[in-house]
Amino acid sequence: MKNHPVRTYRSAEDFPREEHLAWRIAEVATDAVPVQAETEEMIVNRIIDNAAVAAASITRRPVANARAQALAHPYGPGAAVFGVPGRFSPEWAALANGVAVRELDFHDTFLAAEYSHPGDNIPSILAVAQHTGRSGADLIRGLATGYEIQVDLVRAICLHEHKIDHVAHLGPSAAAGIGTLLGLDTETIYQAIGQALHTTTATRQSRKGEISSWKAYAPAFAGKMAVEAVDRALRGEGAPAPIWEGEDGVIAWLLGGPHAEYSVPLPGPGEPKRGILDTYTKEHSAEYQSQAPIDLARRMRDRVGDLDQIATIVLHTSHHTHYVIGTGSSDPQKFDPTASRETLDHSVMYIFAVALQDGTWHHEHSYAPERAQRPDTVELWRKISTAEDPEWTRRYHSADPNEKAFGARAEITLKSGEVIVDELAVADAHPLGARPFARDQYIAKFRTLAEGVIDQAEQDRFLDVAQHTPELTAEELGLLNFTVSDEVLARAPKLPKGLF
């Protein structure tokens, strides 16, 4: 990997295009280095993972609405939409599938200077692959780039510090991945990256306070914008430049300011794109920093015994966990029993209380209104607080993968005065955890989430196709989708009509 210094340049300064970060990324996208076997295998795992969480969310209102928007745009050749037959305009297919993947906050993650869900790259790149008649091997190359660029930007550039939503790294990574998929030249990809970044920078209010369904739409919208940016760039339309480094660019006015400097690592020429191998998926449907606390609560449950005897619980954890999903956020909604699922998903206090009571976690039952409003849960929930521990913050930001941690130390004080302490650095499903996910676990997750949604024969067919993604022909790539019965689709709430 080569580190590229990135800073603001005055318009009068000499700053050759070949030194722009967008150009450097485009050069990585055009490097036709072969995809290594372990990277290819993990890409297939994440295709399965995305489909699993999309199946579980297929009848939820935000997903049904996004699907309805896509279905209003039939197109040929077009791209497939989860749950239904037919082909649709690729940018709308990317949106619909992106919302389905993101709705339950249950797919892969990468955390460093910024946080991300790199699997958000898959819907847009796959939609373009299906529309343009690319092969499975082409798709694998495009996804390797999308993951690589997202991971590299997340390693280097913190967005949340400046209250910019993390999807600002997704637009450029998806555009780069589409560029690789299509075999575009550096100039075209460069322009698409600039447009994608320019149209996908937004504030983090989508993940603050009263969190709405836009949390699921935001990355899907970024993927849709990436598709449109590539389309415009192919037609010869340009982008603001230099998009990151310009005097009125992203760094100067949205991030660290005109005197800030970042160092972005990117693969050198001929270096394999391995970024996906540093990412990890979720066993539980909750914010990633909640994964280890859920496993920790399950582990501590028997030691505590009678939960009515708990006086207080303090979770000592990282800066991010404390301020984003903990009491450091100062969000009263994180203690509201009538809060939305999206808000409860971002309350580690709620999540720890339910996991401690139930000894398990379920993507639907654990968030049900009757579950959140149980009096004994509310009482326990309000006994829980978080505190930043500098050591957990240091480990959160560690560049050493063997030391990097997203967990917490729980101190449970009983009414007797006894204190029960335990800690867990990484979730059980993490590559360094007690039960790391491999192909069998991804398939099991798919089977679990598809139960009662996708019939058995269709599950078998989809899994067979997905596991042969690298060998799929252009004609077969359209089969990389699942359909469900009309009876299943009818479970979705009745939708009001929009514009389309």
Coordinates of C-alpha atoms in Angstrom, one line a residue:
M1 CA 0.0 0.0 0.0
K2 CA 1.2 3.5 -0.8
N3 CA 0.1 6.5 1.4
H4 CA -1.1 9.5 -0.5
P5 CA -1.1 12.9 1.3
V6 CA -4.3 14.8 0.7
R7 CA -4.8 18.5 1.6
T8 CA -6.5 21.6 0.4
Y9 CA -4.9 23.5 -2.5
R10 CA -5.5 27.2 -3.4
S11 CA -6.9 27.6 -6.9
A12 CA -3.7 29.4 -7.9
E13 CA -1.4 26.6 -6.8
D14 CA 0.0 24.1 -9.2
F15 CA -1.8 20.9 -8.5
P16 CA -1.7 18.4 -11.4
R17 CA -4.8 16.3 -12.0
E18 CA -2.6 13.1 -11.7
E19 CA -2.1 14.0 -8.0
H20 CA -5.8 14.4 -7.2
L21 CA -7.1 11.8 -4.8
A22 CA -10.0 11.1 -7.2
W23 CA -7.4 10.4 -10.0
R24 CA -5.4 8.1 -7.7
I25 CA -8.5 6.2 -6.9
A26 CA -9.4 6.0 -10.6
E27 CA -6.0 4.6 -11.3
V28 CA -6.6 1.8 -8.7
A29 CA -9.9 1.1 -10.4
T30 CA -8.3 0.7 -13.8
D31 CA -5.5 -1.6 -12.6
A32 CA -6.5 -5.0 -13.9
V33 CA -4.7 -6.9 -11.2
P34 CA -6.2 -10.4 -10.7
V35 CA -8.6 -11.0 -7.8
Q36 CA -7.0 -13.4 -5.3
A37 CA -8.9 -16.6 -4.3
E38 CA -9.5 -15.6 -0.7
T39 CA -10.9 -12.2 -1.8
E40 CA -13.1 -13.9 -4.3
E41 CA -14.4 -16.3 -1.7
M42 CA -15.2 -13.5 0.7
I43 CA -17.0 -11.5 -2.0
V44 CA -19.3 -14.5 -2.6
N45 CA -19.9 -14.7 1.2
R46 CA -21.0 -11.1 1.2
I47 CA -23.3 -11.5 -1.8
I48 CA -25.0 -14.3 0.3
D49 CA -25.0 -12.1 3.4
N50 CA -26.7 -9.2 1.6
A51 CA -29.4 -11.4 0.2
A52 CA -30.0 -12.9 3.6
V53 CA -30.7 -9.5 5.3
A54 CA -32.7 -8.4 2.2
A55 CA -34.9 -11.4 2.6
A56 CA -35.6 -10.6 6.3
S57 CA -36.6 -7.0 5.4
I58 CA -38.6 -7.7 2.2
T59 CA -42.0 -6.8 3.7
R60 CA -40.9 -3.8 5.8
R61 CA -42.5 -0.5 4.7
P62 CA -39.3 1.3 3.7
V63 CA -38.2 -1.7 1.6
A64 CA -41.7 -2.1 0.0
N65 CA -41.8 1.6 -0.9
A66 CA -38.3 1.5 -2.5
R67 CA -39.4 -1.6 -4.4
A68 CA -42.5 0.2 -5.6
Q69 CA -40.4 3.0 -6.9
A70 CA -38.2 0.6 -8.8
L71 CA -41.2 -1.4 -10.2
A72 CA -42.5 1.9 -11.7
H73 CA -39.3 1.9 -13.8
P74 CA -39.3 -1.3 -15.9
Y75 CA -36.5 -1.3 -18.4
G76 CA -34.5 -3.5 -20.7
P77 CA -32.0 -5.0 -20.4
G78 CA -32.3 -3.7 -16.8
A79 CA -31.4 -5.2 -13.5
A80 CA -33.2 -7.5 -11.0
V81 CA -35.0 -6.4 -7.8
F82 CA -35.1 -8.6 -4.7
G83 CA -38.3 -10.4 -4.3
V84 CA -39.9 -10.0 -7.8
P85 CA -39.3 -11.2 -11.3
G86 CA -38.6 -8.8 -14.2
R87 CA -36.0 -6.2 -15.0
F88 CA -35.9 -2.6 -14.0
S89 CA -33.8 0.6 -14.6
P90 CA -30.5 -0.1 -12.9
E91 CA -30.3 3.0 -10.8
W92 CA -33.8 2.2 -9.4
A93 CA -32.9 -1.4 -8.9
A94 CA -29.8 -0.3 -7.0
L95 CA -31.9 1.9 -4.7
A96 CA -34.5 -0.8 -4.0
N97 CA -31.9 -3.5 -3.3
G98 CA -29.8 -1.1 -1.3
V99 CA -32.7 -0.2 1.0
A100 CA -33.5 -3.9 1.4
V101 CA -29.9 -4.7 2.4
R102 CA -29.6 -1.8 4.7
E103 CA -33.0 -1.7 6.4
L104 CA -32.1 -4.1 9.3
D105 CA -28.6 -2.8 9.8
F106 CA -27.5 -6.5 9.7
H107 CA -24.8 -6.9 7.0
D108 CA -21.0 -6.3 7.0
T109 CA -19.0 -3.5 8.6
F110 CA -15.6 -1.9 8.7
L111 CA -14.6 0.6 11.4
A112 CA -11.5 2.7 11.5
A113 CA -11.1 6.5 11.3
E114 CA -14.7 6.4 9.9
Y115 CA -17.4 3.7 10.0
S116 CA -19.0 2.0 7.1
H117 CA -21.0 -0.9 5.7
P118 CA -19.0 -1.9 2.6
G119 CA -21.6 -4.4 1.5
D120 CA -23.6 -1.2 0.5
N121 CA -21.4 -1.3 -2.7
I122 CA -22.9 -4.5 -3.9
P123 CA -26.4 -3.4 -5.0
S124 CA -25.3 -0.7 -7.4
I125 CA -22.3 -2.6 -8.9
L126 CA -24.5 -5.7 -9.3
A127 CA -27.3 -3.7 -10.9
V128 CA -25.0 -2.2 -13.5
A129 CA -23.4 -5.6 -14.2
Q130 CA -26.8 -7.2 -14.9
H131 CA -27.9 -4.2 -17.0
T132 CA -24.8 -4.1 -19.1
G133 CA -24.4 -7.9 -19.6
R134 CA -21.2 -8.4 -17.6
S135 CA -20.1 -11.8 -16.3
G136 CA -19.7 -13.0 -12.8
A137 CA -15.9 -12.6 -13.1
D138 CA -16.4 -8.9 -14.1
L139 CA -18.7 -8.5 -11.1
I140 CA -16.1 -9.9 -8.7
R141 CA -13.5 -7.5 -10.1
G142 CA -15.8 -4.6 -9.7
L143 CA -16.8 -5.5 -6.1
A144 CA -13.1 -6.0 -5.2
T145 CA -12.5 -2.4 -6.2
G146 CA -15.6 -1.1 -4.4
Y147 CA -14.6 -2.7 -1.2
E148 CA -11.0 -1.7 -1.5
I149 CA -11.7 2.0 -2.0
Q150 CA -14.3 2.2 0.7
V151 CA -12.0 0.5 3.2
D152 CA -9.1 2.8 2.2
L153 CA -11.1 6.0 2.6
V154 CA -12.6 4.8 5.9
R155 CA -9.0 4.0 7.2
A156 CA -7.9 7.6 6.5
I157 CA -10.7 10.2 6.5
C158 CA -13.0 10.7 9.5
L159 CA -16.4 12.1 8.5
H160 CA -18.4 11.8 11.7
E161 CA -16.0 14.2 13.5
H162 CA -17.4 16.9 11.2
K163 CA -21.0 15.5 11.3
I164 CA -20.9 14.3 7.7
D165 CA -22.6 11.0 7.1
H166 CA -20.4 8.0 6.3
V167 CA -22.1 7.4 2.9
A168 CA -19.8 10.2 1.6
H169 CA -17.2 7.5 1.2
L170 CA -19.7 5.1 -0.5
G171 CA -20.5 7.2 -3.6
P172 CA -16.9 7.3 -4.7
S173 CA -16.2 3.7 -3.9
A174 CA -19.3 2.5 -5.8
A175 CA -18.4 4.7 -8.8
A176 CA -14.9 3.3 -8.8
G177 CA -16.3 -0.3 -8.6
I178 CA -18.6 0.3 -11.5
G179 CA -15.7 1.7 -13.4
T180 CA -13.7 -1.4 -12.9
L181 CA -16.7 -3.6 -13.8
L182 CA -17.1 -1.8 -17.1
G183 CA -13.4 -1.5 -17.9
L184 CA -13.6 2.3 -18.1
D185 CA -10.6 4.6 -18.6
T186 CA -9.1 6.6 -15.8
E187 CA -10.5 9.9 -17.0
T188 CA -14.1 8.7 -17.1
I189 CA -13.8 7.0 -13.6
Y190 CA -12.2 10.2 -12.2
Q191 CA -15.1 12.3 -13.3
A192 CA -17.7 9.8 -12.0
I193 CA -15.9 9.7 -8.6
G194 CA -16.0 13.5 -8.3
Q195 CA -19.7 13.6 -9.2
A196 CA -20.6 10.8 -6.8
L197 CA -18.8 12.5 -3.9
H198 CA -20.3 15.8 -4.7
T199 CA -23.9 14.5 -4.7
T200 CA -23.6 12.2 -1.6
T201 CA -22.2 14.4 1.1
A202 CA -24.9 15.0 3.8
T203 CA -25.1 15.6 7.5
R204 CA -25.2 12.8 10.2
Q205 CA -28.6 13.9 11.4
S206 CA -29.9 10.8 9.7
R207 CA -28.3 8.8 12.6
K208 CA -29.1 11.2 15.4
G209 CA -32.1 11.9 17.6
E210 CA -35.3 10.6 16.0
I211 CA -33.7 8.1 13.5
S212 CA -36.0 7.5 10.6
S213 CA -36.1 5.1 7.6
W214 CA -33.7 7.5 5.8
K215 CA -30.9 5.6 7.7
A216 CA -31.6 2.7 5.2
Y217 CA -32.2 5.0 2.2
A218 CA -29.1 7.1 2.6
P219 CA -26.6 4.4 1.4
A220 CA -29.0 3.2 -1.2
F221 CA -29.3 6.7 -2.5
A222 CA -25.5 7.0 -2.6
G223 CA -25.4 3.8 -4.7
K224 CA -28.1 5.3 -7.1
M225 CA -26.1 8.5 -7.4
A226 CA -23.0 6.5 -8.3
V227 CA -24.8 4.7 -11.1
E228 CA -26.1 8.1 -12.4
A229 CA -22.6 9.7 -12.1
V230 CA -21.1 6.9 -14.2
D231 CA -23.8 7.4 -16.8
R232 CA -23.1 11.1 -17.0
A233 CA -19.3 10.6 -17.1
L234 CA -19.7 8.2 -20.0
R235 CA -21.6 10.9 -21.8
G236 CA -18.7 13.3 -21.3
E237 CA -20.0 15.3 -18.4
G238 CA -17.4 16.4 -15.8
A239 CA -17.3 16.9 -12.1
P240 CA -16.2 19.6 -9.7
A241 CA -12.4 19.3 -9.4
P242 CA -10.4 18.8 -7.4
I243 CA -13.3 17.5 -5.4
W244 CA -11.6 16.7 -2.1
E245 CA -8.6 19.2 -2.3
G246 CA -10.2 22.2 -3.9
E247 CA -10.2 25.6 -2.2
D248 CA -13.9 25.3 -1.9
G249 CA -13.9 21.5 -1.8
V250 CA -14.8 18.8 0.7
I251 CA -11.8 19.0 2.9
A252 CA -11.8 22.8 3.2
W253 CA -15.4 23.2 4.0
L254 CA -16.9 19.9 5.1
L255 CA -14.0 18.1 6.9
G256 CA -10.9 19.3 8.6
G257 CA -10.6 22.7 7.0
P258 CA -8.0 24.3 4.7
H259 CA -5.1 23.4 7.0
A260 CA -6.0 19.7 7.5
E261 CA -4.1 16.9 5.9
Y262 CA -5.0 13.2 5.5
S263 CA -3.0 10.3 4.4
V264 CA -5.0 7.8 2.3
P265 CA -3.5 4.3 1.7
L266 CA -4.2 2.8 -1.8
P267 CA -2.8 -0.3 -3.5
G268 CA 0.2 0.3 -5.7
P269 CA 0.3 -0.8 -9.4
G270 CA -0.1 -4.5 -9.6
E271 CA -1.0 -4.9 -5.9
P272 CA -4.1 -7.1 -5.2
K273 CA -7.2 -5.5 -3.8
R274 CA -7.7 -7.2 -0.4
G275 CA -9.7 -4.6 1.5
I276 CA -12.7 -6.9 1.9
L277 CA -10.6 -9.2 4.0
D278 CA -10.4 -6.6 6.8
T279 CA -14.2 -6.3 7.0
Y280 CA -16.6 -8.4 9.1
T281 CA -20.3 -9.2 9.2
K282 CA -22.9 -9.2 12.0
E283 CA -24.4 -12.2 13.8
H284 CA -26.9 -9.9 15.4
S285 CA -29.2 -7.3 13.9
A286 CA -27.8 -4.2 15.7
E287 CA -25.2 -1.5 15.3
Y288 CA -21.8 -3.1 15.1
Q289 CA -20.5 -1.7 18.4
S290 CA -23.4 -3.6 20.0
Q291 CA -22.3 -7.0 18.7
A292 CA -19.7 -7.7 21.4
P293 CA -21.9 -6.2 24.2
I294 CA -24.7 -8.6 23.1
D295 CA -22.4 -11.6 23.4
L296 CA -21.0 -10.2 26.7
A297 CA -24.6 -9.9 28.1
R298 CA -25.4 -13.4 27.2
R299 CA -22.2 -14.6 28.8
M300 CA -22.8 -12.6 32.1
R301 CA -26.5 -13.6 32.4
D302 CA -26.0 -16.7 34.5
R303 CA -23.4 -15.0 36.8
V304 CA -25.8 -12.2 37.6
G305 CA -28.7 -14.5 38.4
D306 CA -31.7 -12.5 39.6
L307 CA -31.7 -9.4 37.4
D308 CA -34.0 -7.6 39.8
Q309 CA -31.0 -7.3 42.2
I310 CA -29.1 -5.1 39.7
A311 CA -28.6 -1.6 41.0
T312 CA -26.5 -0.1 38.1
I313 CA -24.7 -1.2 35.0
V314 CA -21.8 0.8 33.5
L315 CA -20.4 -0.2 30.1
H316 CA -16.8 1.2 29.8
T317 CA -16.1 1.5 26.1
S318 CA -14.7 3.5 23.3
H319 CA -15.4 7.1 22.4
H320 CA -17.4 6.1 19.4
T321 CA -19.7 3.6 21.3
H322 CA -20.2 6.1 24.2
Y323 CA -21.0 9.1 22.0
V324 CA -22.9 7.5 19.2
I325 CA -25.0 4.7 20.7
G326 CA -24.3 5.3 24.4
T327 CA -25.3 7.9 27.0
G328 CA -22.6 10.3 25.7
S329 CA -24.9 11.1 22.8
S330 CA -27.3 12.8 25.3
D331 CA -30.2 11.5 23.1
P332 CA -33.3 11.1 25.4
Q333 CA -34.8 9.0 22.5
K334 CA -32.3 6.2 23.4
F335 CA -34.3 5.6 26.6
D336 CA -37.7 6.0 25.0
P337 CA -39.8 2.7 25.0
T338 CA -41.9 4.1 22.1
A339 CA -38.8 4.9 20.0
S340 CA -38.5 3.6 16.4
R341 CA -36.6 0.4 15.7
E342 CA -33.9 2.5 14.1
T343 CA -33.4 4.5 17.3
L344 CA -33.4 1.3 19.5
D345 CA -30.8 -0.2 17.2
H346 CA -28.6 2.8 18.2
S347 CA -29.1 2.4 21.9
V348 CA -26.5 0.1 23.5
M349 CA -28.4 0.6 26.8
Y350 CA -31.5 -1.0 25.4
I351 CA -29.7 -3.7 23.6
F352 CA -27.6 -4.7 26.6
A353 CA -30.8 -4.8 28.8
V354 CA -32.7 -7.1 26.4
A355 CA -29.8 -9.4 25.7
L356 CA -29.2 -9.7 29.4
Q357 CA -32.9 -10.6 30.0
D358 CA -33.4 -12.9 27.0
G359 CA -29.9 -14.4 26.6
T360 CA -30.4 -14.1 22.8
W361 CA -31.1 -11.5 20.1
H362 CA -33.6 -11.6 17.3
H363 CA -33.9 -9.2 14.3
E364 CA -37.6 -8.7 14.9
H365 CA -38.7 -9.9 18.3
S366 CA -36.0 -8.0 20.1
Y367 CA -37.2 -4.7 18.7
A368 CA -41.0 -5.3 18.9
P369 CA -42.9 -2.5 20.6
E370 CA -44.3 -4.9 23.2
R371 CA -40.7 -6.0 23.9
A372 CA -39.4 -2.5 24.3
Q373 CA -42.3 -1.4 26.5
R374 CA -42.1 -4.2 29.0
P375 CA -41.9 -2.6 32.5
D376 CA -39.1 -4.8 33.7
T377 CA -37.1 -4.0 30.6
V378 CA -37.6 -0.3 30.9
E379 CA -36.6 -0.4 34.6
L380 CA -33.4 -2.3 33.8
W381 CA -32.7 -0.2 30.7
R382 CA -32.6 3.0 32.7
K383 CA -30.1 1.6 35.1
I384 CA -27.5 1.3 32.3
S385 CA -25.0 4.0 31.3
T386 CA -21.8 4.1 29.3
A387 CA -18.5 5.7 30.0
E388 CA -15.5 6.4 27.7
D389 CA -12.4 4.5 28.6
P390 CA -9.2 5.8 26.9
E391 CA -7.9 2.3 26.5
W392 CA -11.0 1.1 24.6
T393 CA -10.8 4.2 22.4
R394 CA -7.1 3.5 21.7
R395 CA -7.9 -0.1 20.8
Y396 CA -10.8 1.0 18.6
H397 CA -8.4 3.1 16.5
S398 CA -5.5 0.6 16.6
A399 CA -4.0 -0.2 13.2
D400 CA -3.0 -3.6 14.5
P401 CA -5.9 -6.0 13.6
N402 CA -4.9 -8.3 16.5
E403 CA -5.4 -5.4 19.0
K404 CA -8.3 -3.6 17.4
A405 CA -11.5 -3.9 19.5
F406 CA -15.1 -2.8 19.4
G407 CA -16.2 -4.2 22.8
A408 CA -16.7 -3.1 26.4
R409 CA -16.1 -3.8 30.0
A410 CA -19.3 -4.3 31.9
E411 CA -19.5 -3.4 35.6
I412 CA -22.7 -4.7 37.1
T413 CA -23.3 -3.5 40.7
L414 CA -25.9 -5.4 42.7
K415 CA -28.1 -3.9 45.4
S416 CA -26.0 -5.9 47.9
G417 CA -22.9 -3.9 46.8
E418 CA -21.3 -6.9 45.0
V419 CA -19.8 -5.9 41.6
I420 CA -19.7 -8.4 38.7
V421 CA -17.2 -7.5 36.0
D422 CA -16.5 -9.0 32.6
E423 CA -15.3 -7.7 29.2
L424 CA -15.3 -8.8 25.6
A425 CA -13.1 -7.1 22.9
V426 CA -14.7 -8.5 19.8
A427 CA -17.9 -10.2 18.9
D428 CA -18.0 -14.0 18.7
A429 CA -18.6 -13.8 14.9
H430 CA -15.6 -11.5 14.4
P431 CA -12.6 -13.1 12.6
L432 CA -10.8 -13.1 15.9
G433 CA -13.9 -14.0 17.9
A434 CA -15.0 -17.3 19.5
R435 CA -17.0 -18.4 16.5
P436 CA -15.7 -16.6 13.3
F437 CA -18.0 -16.6 10.3
A438 CA -17.1 -18.7 7.3
R439 CA -19.1 -19.9 4.3
D440 CA -21.2 -22.3 6.4
Q441 CA -22.1 -19.5 8.8
Y442 CA -23.1 -17.2 5.9
I443 CA -25.3 -19.9 4.5
A444 CA -26.8 -20.7 7.9
K445 CA -27.6 -16.9 8.3
F446 CA -29.3 -16.9 4.9
R447 CA -31.3 -20.0 5.7
T448 CA -32.4 -18.5 9.1
L449 CA -33.5 -15.1 7.7
A450 CA -35.1 -16.6 4.5
E451 CA -37.2 -19.0 6.5
G452 CA -40.9 -18.2 5.9
V453 CA -40.0 -15.7 3.2
I454 CA -38.3 -17.6 0.4
D455 CA -39.5 -21.1 -0.3
Q456 CA -36.9 -24.0 0.0
A457 CA -36.4 -24.6 -3.7
E458 CA -35.8 -20.9 -4.4
Q459 CA -33.3 -20.8 -1.4
D460 CA -31.5 -23.8 -2.9
R461 CA -31.4 -22.3 -6.3
F462 CA -30.2 -18.9 -5.2
L463 CA -27.4 -20.3 -3.0
D464 CA -26.2 -22.5 -5.8
V465 CA -26.0 -19.5 -8.2
A466 CA -24.4 -17.3 -5.6
Q467 CA -21.7 -19.8 -4.8
H468 CA -20.8 -20.0 -8.5
T469 CA -20.7 -16.2 -9.0
P470 CA -17.2 -16.2 -10.4
E471 CA -18.2 -18.6 -13.2
L472 CA -21.5 -17.0 -14.2
T473 CA -22.0 -15.9 -17.7
A474 CA -23.7 -12.6 -18.6
E475 CA -26.9 -14.5 -19.2
E476 CA -26.7 -16.2 -15.8
L477 CA -25.9 -13.1 -13.8
G478 CA -29.5 -12.1 -13.8
L479 CA -30.2 -15.2 -11.8
L480 CA -28.3 -13.7 -8.9
N481 CA -31.6 -12.6 -7.3
F482 CA -34.3 -14.3 -5.3
T483 CA -38.1 -14.1 -5.7
V484 CA -40.8 -14.6 -3.2
S485 CA -44.5 -15.4 -3.5
D486 CA -47.3 -12.9 -3.9
E487 CA -48.5 -14.1 -0.4
V488 CA -45.3 -13.0 1.1
L489 CA -45.3 -9.6 -0.6
A490 CA -48.8 -9.1 0.6
R491 CA -47.6 -9.0 4.2
A492 CA -46.1 -5.6 3.5
P493 CA -48.2 -2.7 4.8
K494 CA -50.5 -1.0 2.4
L495 CA -48.6 1.8 0.7
P496 CA -49.8 5.3 -0.2
K497 CA -49.1 6.2 -3.8
G498 CA -46.2 8.5 -4.7
L499 CA -45.3 10.3 -7.9
F500 CA -44.5 7.2 -10.0

